[in-house]
Tab-separated table of C-alpha atoms and ligand atoms in Angstrom:
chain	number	residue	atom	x	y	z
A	1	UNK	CA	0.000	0.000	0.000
A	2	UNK	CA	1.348	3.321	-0.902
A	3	UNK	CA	-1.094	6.333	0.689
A	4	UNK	CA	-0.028	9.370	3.214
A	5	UNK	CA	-0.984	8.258	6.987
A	6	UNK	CA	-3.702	10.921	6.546
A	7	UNK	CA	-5.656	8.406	4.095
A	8	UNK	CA	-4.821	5.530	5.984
A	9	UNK	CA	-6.989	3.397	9.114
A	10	UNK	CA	-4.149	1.862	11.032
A	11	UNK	CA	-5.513	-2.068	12.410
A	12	UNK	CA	-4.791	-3.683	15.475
A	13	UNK	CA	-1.082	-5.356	15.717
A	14	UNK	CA	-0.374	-3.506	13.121
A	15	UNK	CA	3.693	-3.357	11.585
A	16	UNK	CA	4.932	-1.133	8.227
A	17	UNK	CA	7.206	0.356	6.630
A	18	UNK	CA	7.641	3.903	6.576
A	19	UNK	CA	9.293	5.588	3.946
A	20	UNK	CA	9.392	7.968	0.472
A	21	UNK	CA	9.262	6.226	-1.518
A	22	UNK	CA	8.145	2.934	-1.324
A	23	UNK	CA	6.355	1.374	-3.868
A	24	UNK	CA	9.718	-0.273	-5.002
A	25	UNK	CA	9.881	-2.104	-1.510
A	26	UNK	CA	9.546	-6.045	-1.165
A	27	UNK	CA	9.889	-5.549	3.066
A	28	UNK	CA	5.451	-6.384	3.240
A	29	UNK	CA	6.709	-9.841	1.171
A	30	UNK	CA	9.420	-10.367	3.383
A	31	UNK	CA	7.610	-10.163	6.498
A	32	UNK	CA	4.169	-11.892	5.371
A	33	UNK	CA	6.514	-14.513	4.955
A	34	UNK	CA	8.141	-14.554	7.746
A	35	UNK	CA	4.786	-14.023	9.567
A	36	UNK	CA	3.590	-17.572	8.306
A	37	UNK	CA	6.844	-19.269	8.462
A	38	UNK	CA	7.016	-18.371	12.793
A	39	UNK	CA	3.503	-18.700	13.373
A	40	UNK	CA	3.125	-15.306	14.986
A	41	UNK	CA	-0.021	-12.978	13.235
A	42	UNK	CA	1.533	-9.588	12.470
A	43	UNK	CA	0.003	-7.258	9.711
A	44	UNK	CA	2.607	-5.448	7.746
A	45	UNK	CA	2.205	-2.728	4.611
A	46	UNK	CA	4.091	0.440	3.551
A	47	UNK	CA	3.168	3.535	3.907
A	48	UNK	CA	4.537	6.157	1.979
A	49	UNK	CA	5.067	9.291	4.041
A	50	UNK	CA	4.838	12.938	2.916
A	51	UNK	CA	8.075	14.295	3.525
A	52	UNK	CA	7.673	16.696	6.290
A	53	UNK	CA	4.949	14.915	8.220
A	54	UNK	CA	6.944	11.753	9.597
A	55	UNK	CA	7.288	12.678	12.773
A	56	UNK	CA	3.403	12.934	12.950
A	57	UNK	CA	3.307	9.979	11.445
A	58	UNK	CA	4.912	7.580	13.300
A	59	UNK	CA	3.199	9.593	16.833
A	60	UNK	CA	-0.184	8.647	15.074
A	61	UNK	CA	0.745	4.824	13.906
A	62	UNK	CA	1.774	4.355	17.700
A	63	UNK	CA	-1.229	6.094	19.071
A	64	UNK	CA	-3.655	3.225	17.313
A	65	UNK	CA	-2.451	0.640	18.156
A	66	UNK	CA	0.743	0.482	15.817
A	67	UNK	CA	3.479	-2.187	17.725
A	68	UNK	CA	6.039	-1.969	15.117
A	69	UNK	CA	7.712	-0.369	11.941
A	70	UNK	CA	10.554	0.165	9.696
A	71	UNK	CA	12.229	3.026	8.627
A	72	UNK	CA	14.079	3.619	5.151
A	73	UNK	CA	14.888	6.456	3.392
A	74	UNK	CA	14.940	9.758	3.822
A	75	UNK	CA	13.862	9.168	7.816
A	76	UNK	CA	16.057	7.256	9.520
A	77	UNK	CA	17.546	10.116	11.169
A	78	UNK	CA	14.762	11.366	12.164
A	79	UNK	CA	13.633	7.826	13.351
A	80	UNK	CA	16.937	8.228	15.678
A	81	UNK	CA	15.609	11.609	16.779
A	82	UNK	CA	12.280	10.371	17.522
A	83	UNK	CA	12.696	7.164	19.064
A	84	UNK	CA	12.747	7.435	23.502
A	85	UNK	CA	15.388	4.690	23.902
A	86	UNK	CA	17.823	3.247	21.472
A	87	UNK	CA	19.732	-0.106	21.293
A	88	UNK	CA	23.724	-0.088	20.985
A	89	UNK	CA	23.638	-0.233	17.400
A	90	UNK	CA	21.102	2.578	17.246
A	91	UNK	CA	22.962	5.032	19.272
A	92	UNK	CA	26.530	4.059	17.637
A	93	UNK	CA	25.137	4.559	14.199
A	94	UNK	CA	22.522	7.511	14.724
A	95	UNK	CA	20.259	6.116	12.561
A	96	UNK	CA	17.232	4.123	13.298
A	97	UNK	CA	15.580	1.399	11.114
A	98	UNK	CA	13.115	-0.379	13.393
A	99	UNK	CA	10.923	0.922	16.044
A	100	UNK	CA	8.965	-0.839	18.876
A	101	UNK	CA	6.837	0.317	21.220
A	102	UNK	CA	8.155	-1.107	24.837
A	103	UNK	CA	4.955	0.705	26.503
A	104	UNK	CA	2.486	2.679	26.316
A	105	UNK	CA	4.832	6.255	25.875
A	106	UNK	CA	7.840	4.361	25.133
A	107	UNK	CA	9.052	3.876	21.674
A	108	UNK	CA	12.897	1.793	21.210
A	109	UNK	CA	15.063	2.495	18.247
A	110	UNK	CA	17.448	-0.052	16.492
A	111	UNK	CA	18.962	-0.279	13.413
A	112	UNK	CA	19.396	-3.570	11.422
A	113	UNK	CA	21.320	-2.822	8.673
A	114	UNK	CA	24.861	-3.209	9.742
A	115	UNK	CA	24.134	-7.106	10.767
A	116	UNK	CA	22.162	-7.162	7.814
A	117	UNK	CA	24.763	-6.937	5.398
A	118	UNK	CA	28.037	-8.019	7.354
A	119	UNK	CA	25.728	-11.315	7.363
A	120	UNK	CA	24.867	-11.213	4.109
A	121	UNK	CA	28.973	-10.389	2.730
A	122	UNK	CA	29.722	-13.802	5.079
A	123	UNK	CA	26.791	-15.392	3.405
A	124	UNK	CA	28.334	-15.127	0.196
A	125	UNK	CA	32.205	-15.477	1.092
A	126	UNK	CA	32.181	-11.603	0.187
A	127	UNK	CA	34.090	-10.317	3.238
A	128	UNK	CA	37.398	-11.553	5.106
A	129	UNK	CA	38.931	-9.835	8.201
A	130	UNK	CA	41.602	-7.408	7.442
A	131	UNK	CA	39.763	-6.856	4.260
A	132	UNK	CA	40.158	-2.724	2.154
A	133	UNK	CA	36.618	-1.893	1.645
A	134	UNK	CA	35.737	0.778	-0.393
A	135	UNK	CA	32.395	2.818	0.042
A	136	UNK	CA	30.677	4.513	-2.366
A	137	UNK	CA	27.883	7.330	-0.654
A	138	UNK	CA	27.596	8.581	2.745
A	139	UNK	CA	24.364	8.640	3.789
A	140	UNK	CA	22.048	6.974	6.291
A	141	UNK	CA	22.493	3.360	5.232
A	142	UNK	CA	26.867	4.167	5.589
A	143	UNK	CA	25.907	5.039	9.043
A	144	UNK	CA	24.247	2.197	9.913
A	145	UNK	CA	26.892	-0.761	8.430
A	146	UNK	CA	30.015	0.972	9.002
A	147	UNK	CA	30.228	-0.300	13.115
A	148	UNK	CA	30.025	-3.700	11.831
A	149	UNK	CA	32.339	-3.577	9.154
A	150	UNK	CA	35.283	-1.919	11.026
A	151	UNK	CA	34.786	-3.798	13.898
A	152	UNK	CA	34.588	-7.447	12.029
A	153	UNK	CA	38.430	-5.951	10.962
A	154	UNK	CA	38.355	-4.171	7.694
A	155	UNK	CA	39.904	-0.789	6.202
A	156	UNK	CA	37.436	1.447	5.136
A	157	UNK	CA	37.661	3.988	2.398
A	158	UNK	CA	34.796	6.250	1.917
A	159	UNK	CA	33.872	8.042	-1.782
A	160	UNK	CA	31.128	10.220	-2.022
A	161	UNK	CA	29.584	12.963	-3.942
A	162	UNK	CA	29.756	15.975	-1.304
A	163	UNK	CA	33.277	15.564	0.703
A	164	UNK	CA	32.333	16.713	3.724
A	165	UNK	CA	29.442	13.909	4.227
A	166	UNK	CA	32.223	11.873	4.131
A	167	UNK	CA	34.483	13.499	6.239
A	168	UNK	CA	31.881	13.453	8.533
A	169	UNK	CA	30.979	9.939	8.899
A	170	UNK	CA	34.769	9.363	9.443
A	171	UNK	CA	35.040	11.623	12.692
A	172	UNK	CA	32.364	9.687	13.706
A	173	UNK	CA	33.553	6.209	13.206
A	174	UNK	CA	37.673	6.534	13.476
A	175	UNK	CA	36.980	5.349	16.925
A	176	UNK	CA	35.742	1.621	16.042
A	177	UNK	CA	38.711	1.401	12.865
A	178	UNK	CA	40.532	2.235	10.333
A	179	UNK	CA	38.648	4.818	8.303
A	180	UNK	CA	39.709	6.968	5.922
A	181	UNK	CA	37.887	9.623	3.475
A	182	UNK	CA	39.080	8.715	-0.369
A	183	UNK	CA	40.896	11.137	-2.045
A	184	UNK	CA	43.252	10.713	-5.455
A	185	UNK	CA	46.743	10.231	-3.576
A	186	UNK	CA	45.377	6.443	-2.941
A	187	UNK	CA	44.626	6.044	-6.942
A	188	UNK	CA	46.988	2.997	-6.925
A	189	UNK	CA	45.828	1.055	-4.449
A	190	UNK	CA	43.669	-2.144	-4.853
A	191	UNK	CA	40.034	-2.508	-3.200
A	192	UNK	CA	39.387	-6.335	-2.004
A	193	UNK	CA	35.360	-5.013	-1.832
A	194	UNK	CA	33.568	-2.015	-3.069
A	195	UNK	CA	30.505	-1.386	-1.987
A	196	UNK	CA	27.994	0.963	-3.625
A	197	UNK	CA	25.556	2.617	-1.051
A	198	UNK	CA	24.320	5.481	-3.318
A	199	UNK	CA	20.424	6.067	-3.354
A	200	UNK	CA	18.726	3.571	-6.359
A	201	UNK	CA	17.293	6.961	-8.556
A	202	UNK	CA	20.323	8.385	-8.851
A	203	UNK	CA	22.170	6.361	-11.009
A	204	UNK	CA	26.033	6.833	-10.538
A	205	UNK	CA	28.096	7.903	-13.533
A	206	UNK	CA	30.917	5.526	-14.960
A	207	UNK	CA	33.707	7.520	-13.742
A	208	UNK	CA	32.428	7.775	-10.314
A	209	UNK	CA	35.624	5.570	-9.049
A	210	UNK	CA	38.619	5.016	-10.844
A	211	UNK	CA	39.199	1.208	-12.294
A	212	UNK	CA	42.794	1.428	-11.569
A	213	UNK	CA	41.754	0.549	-7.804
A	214	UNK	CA	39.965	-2.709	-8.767
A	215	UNK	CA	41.412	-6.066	-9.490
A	216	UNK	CA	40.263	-9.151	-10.777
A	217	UNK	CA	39.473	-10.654	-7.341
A	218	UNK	CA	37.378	-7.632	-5.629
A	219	UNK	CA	34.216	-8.175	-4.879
A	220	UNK	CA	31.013	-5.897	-5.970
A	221	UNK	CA	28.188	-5.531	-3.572
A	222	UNK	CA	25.127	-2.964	-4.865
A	223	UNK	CA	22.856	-2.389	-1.867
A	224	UNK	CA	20.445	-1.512	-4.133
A	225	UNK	CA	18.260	-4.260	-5.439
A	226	UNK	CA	16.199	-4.919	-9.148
A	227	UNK	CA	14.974	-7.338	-10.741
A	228	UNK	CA	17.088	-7.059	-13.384
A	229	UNK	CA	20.814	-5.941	-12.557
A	230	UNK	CA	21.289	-2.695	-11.244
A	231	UNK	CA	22.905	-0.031	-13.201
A	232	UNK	CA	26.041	-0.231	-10.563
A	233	UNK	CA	26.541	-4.149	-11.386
A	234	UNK	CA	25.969	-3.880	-15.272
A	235	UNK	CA	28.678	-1.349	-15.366
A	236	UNK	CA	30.797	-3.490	-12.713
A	237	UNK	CA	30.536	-6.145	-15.264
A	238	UNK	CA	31.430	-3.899	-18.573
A	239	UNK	CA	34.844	-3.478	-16.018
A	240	UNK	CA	35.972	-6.787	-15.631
A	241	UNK	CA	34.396	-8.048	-12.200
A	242	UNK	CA	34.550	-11.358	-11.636
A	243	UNK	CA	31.892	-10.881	-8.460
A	244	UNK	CA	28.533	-9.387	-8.233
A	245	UNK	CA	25.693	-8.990	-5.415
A	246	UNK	CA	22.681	-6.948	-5.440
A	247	UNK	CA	20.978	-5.770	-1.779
A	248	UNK	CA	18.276	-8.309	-1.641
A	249	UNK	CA	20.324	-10.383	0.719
A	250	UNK	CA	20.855	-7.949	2.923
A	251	UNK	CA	17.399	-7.187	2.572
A	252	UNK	CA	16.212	-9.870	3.731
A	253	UNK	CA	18.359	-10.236	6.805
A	254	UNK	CA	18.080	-6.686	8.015
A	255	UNK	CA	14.055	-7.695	7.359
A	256	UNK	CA	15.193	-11.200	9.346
A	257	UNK	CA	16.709	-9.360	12.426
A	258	UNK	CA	13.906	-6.545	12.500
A	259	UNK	CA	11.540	-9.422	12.832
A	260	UNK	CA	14.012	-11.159	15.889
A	261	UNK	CA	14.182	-7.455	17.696
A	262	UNK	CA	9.768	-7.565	17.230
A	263	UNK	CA	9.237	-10.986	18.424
A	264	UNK	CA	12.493	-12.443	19.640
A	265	UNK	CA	12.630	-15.217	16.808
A	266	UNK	CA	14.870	-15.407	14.036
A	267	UNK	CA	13.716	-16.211	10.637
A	268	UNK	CA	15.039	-18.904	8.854
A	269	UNK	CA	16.143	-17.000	5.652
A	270	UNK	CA	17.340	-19.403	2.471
A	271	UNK	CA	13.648	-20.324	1.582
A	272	UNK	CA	13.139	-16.713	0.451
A	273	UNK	CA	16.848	-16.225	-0.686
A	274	UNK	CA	15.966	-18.884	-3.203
A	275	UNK	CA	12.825	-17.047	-3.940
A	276	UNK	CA	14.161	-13.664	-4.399
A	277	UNK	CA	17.566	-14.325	-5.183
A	278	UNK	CA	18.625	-14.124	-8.985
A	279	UNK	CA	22.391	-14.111	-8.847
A	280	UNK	CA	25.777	-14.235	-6.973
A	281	UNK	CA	28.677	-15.538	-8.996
A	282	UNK	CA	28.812	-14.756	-12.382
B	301	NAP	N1	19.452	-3.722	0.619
B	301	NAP	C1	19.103	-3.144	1.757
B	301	NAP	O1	18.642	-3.787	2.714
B	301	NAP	C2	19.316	-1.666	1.930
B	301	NAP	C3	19.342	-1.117	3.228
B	301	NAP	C4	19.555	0.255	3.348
B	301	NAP	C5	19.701	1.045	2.223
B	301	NAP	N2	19.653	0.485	0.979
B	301	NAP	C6	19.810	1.313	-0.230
B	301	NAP	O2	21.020	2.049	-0.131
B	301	NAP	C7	20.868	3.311	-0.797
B	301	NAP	C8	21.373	4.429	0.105
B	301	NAP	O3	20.447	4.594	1.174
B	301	NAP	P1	20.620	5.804	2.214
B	301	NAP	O4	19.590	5.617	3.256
B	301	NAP	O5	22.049	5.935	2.644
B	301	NAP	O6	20.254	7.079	1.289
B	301	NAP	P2	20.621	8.585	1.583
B	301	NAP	O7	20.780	8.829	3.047
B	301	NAP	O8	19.619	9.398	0.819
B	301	NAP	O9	22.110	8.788	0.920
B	301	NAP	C9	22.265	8.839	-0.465
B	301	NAP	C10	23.755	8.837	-0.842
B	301	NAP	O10	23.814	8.826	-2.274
B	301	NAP	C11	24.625	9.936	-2.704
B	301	NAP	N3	24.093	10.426	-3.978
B	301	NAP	C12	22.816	10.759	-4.241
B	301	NAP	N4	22.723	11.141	-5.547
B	301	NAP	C13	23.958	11.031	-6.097
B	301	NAP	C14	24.494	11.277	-7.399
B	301	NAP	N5	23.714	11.698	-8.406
B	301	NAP	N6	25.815	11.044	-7.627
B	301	NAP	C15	26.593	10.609	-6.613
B	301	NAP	N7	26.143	10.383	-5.346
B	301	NAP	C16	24.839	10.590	-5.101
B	301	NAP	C17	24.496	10.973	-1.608
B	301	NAP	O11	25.624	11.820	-1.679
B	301	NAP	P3	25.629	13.282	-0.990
B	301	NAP	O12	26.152	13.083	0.409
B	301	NAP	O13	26.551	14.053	-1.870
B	301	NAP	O14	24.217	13.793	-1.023
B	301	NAP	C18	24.517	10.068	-0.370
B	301	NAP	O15	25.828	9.691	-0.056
B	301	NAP	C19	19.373	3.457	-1.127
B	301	NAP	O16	19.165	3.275	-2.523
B	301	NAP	C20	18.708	2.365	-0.321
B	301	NAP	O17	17.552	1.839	-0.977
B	301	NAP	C21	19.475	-0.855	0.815
């Protein structure tokens, strides 16, 4: 379902997805799945919020009866803003993905997508400690994986469009690892994983990165999703790579651990890997 909140008659035990857009998104799938597969009865749709009314939003979802949601772009900083507690992850990251009401004022903040895809890069022998990661964007999805990645034991090398967003992020994370903003004096160097994290309608431009710093063995991971490749892998494959993912694994185990942090089971995921999987190796 795609409608403002203003259109829309919340139900009891009631779980969505709040975002702009998100038309695009296969998280009601995902968790009407999961639903049936753990035997628990949660209702789940997406609701597409203007974007300067989320915070009523979410206060009105809550109000009636609302238990749970998830957050995706452009909110989930103002999903860390709003929520009254936060997990760990949460606070480390500043950037919330899932909310649950704990009582009746009390709503707790966590954010899924750093154990989403550091799962997901194990899942598909993607990621090795000690491995030079480079990212490509800055924005509220960086924020949320970049704990995980650093602390698993990897170099990371940030890229993106407006410097400072980048420079940013790495004041924020130096703590946890070794994290760097990109700049040309590192042209030479060779990535083991790149990692695109740019928003999906924005499609990057061919000489976003330099292929001198890729090799035949690094490894290309889109968090963007499609059902046909993404522009980011088609033009990863016009360069040589020998290894592609798309986002829909880590799509489905952020979805997997949102689901754990709601009702305190975890999803078994390959059943709907093989469903909504398309590719790995080429
Ligand atoms: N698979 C999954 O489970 C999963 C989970 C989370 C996110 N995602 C996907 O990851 C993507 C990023 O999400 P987000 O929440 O981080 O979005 P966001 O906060 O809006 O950040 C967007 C990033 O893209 C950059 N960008 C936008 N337009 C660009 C352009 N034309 N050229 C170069 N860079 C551009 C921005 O750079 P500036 O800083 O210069 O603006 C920023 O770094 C989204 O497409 C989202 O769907 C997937």
């Amino acid at each position: 379902m795609d409608n403002s909140y203003a259109m829309h008659n919340f139900k009891k035990n009631n779980y969505v997805l709040f975002g702009n857009p998100v038309a695009h998104s296969k998280s009601p799938f995902i968790h009407n799945f999961f639903s049936k597969q753990i035997g628990i009865v949660y209702n789940y749709q997406s609701i597409k919020v203007p974007i300067f009314d989320f915070s009523d939003t979410v206060s009105n979802f809550f109000k009636y009866d609302g238990v749970g949601a998830n957050v995706t772009a452009p909110f989930k900083e103002q999903a860390y803003l709003l929520s009254d507690q936060l997990t760990d992850c949460a606070k480390i990251s500043q950037s919330v993905n899932t909310l649950k009401k704990i009582n009746h004022n009390t709503l707790l903040g966590d954010n899924t997508d750093g154990i989403g895809l550091l799962s997901d890069l194990i899942r598909l022998n993607f990621i090795k400690k000690n491995f030079s990661i480079l990212i490509l964007g800055a924005g509220g999805a960086v924020r949320g994986i970049l704990f995980h990645l650093l602390t698993f034991g990897c170099s990371v090398y940030i890229l993106n469009r407006t410097f400072l967003n980048a420079k940013k992020l790495v004041l924020q994370f130096n703590q946890f690892g070794n994290i760097k903003v990109f700049d040309d004096s590192i042209i030479k160097k060779k990535f083991d994983l790149i990692i695109n994290a740019i928003s999906r309608n924005n499609n990057i431009k061919k000489d976003f990165f330099p292929v001198s710093l890729v090799s035949s063995k690094t490894f290309f991971y889109d968090m963007n999703y499609h059902v046909s490749n993404t522009v980011f892998i088609n033009w990863c494959i016009e360069i040589g790579a020998n290894y592609v993912a798309d986002g829909i694994g880590m799509l489905i185990l952020q979805a997997a651990h949102s689901c754990f942090f709601w009702h305190g089971i975890l999803p078994e995921i390959s059943p709907l890997i093989q469903q909504l999987e398309k590719k790995c190796f080429l």
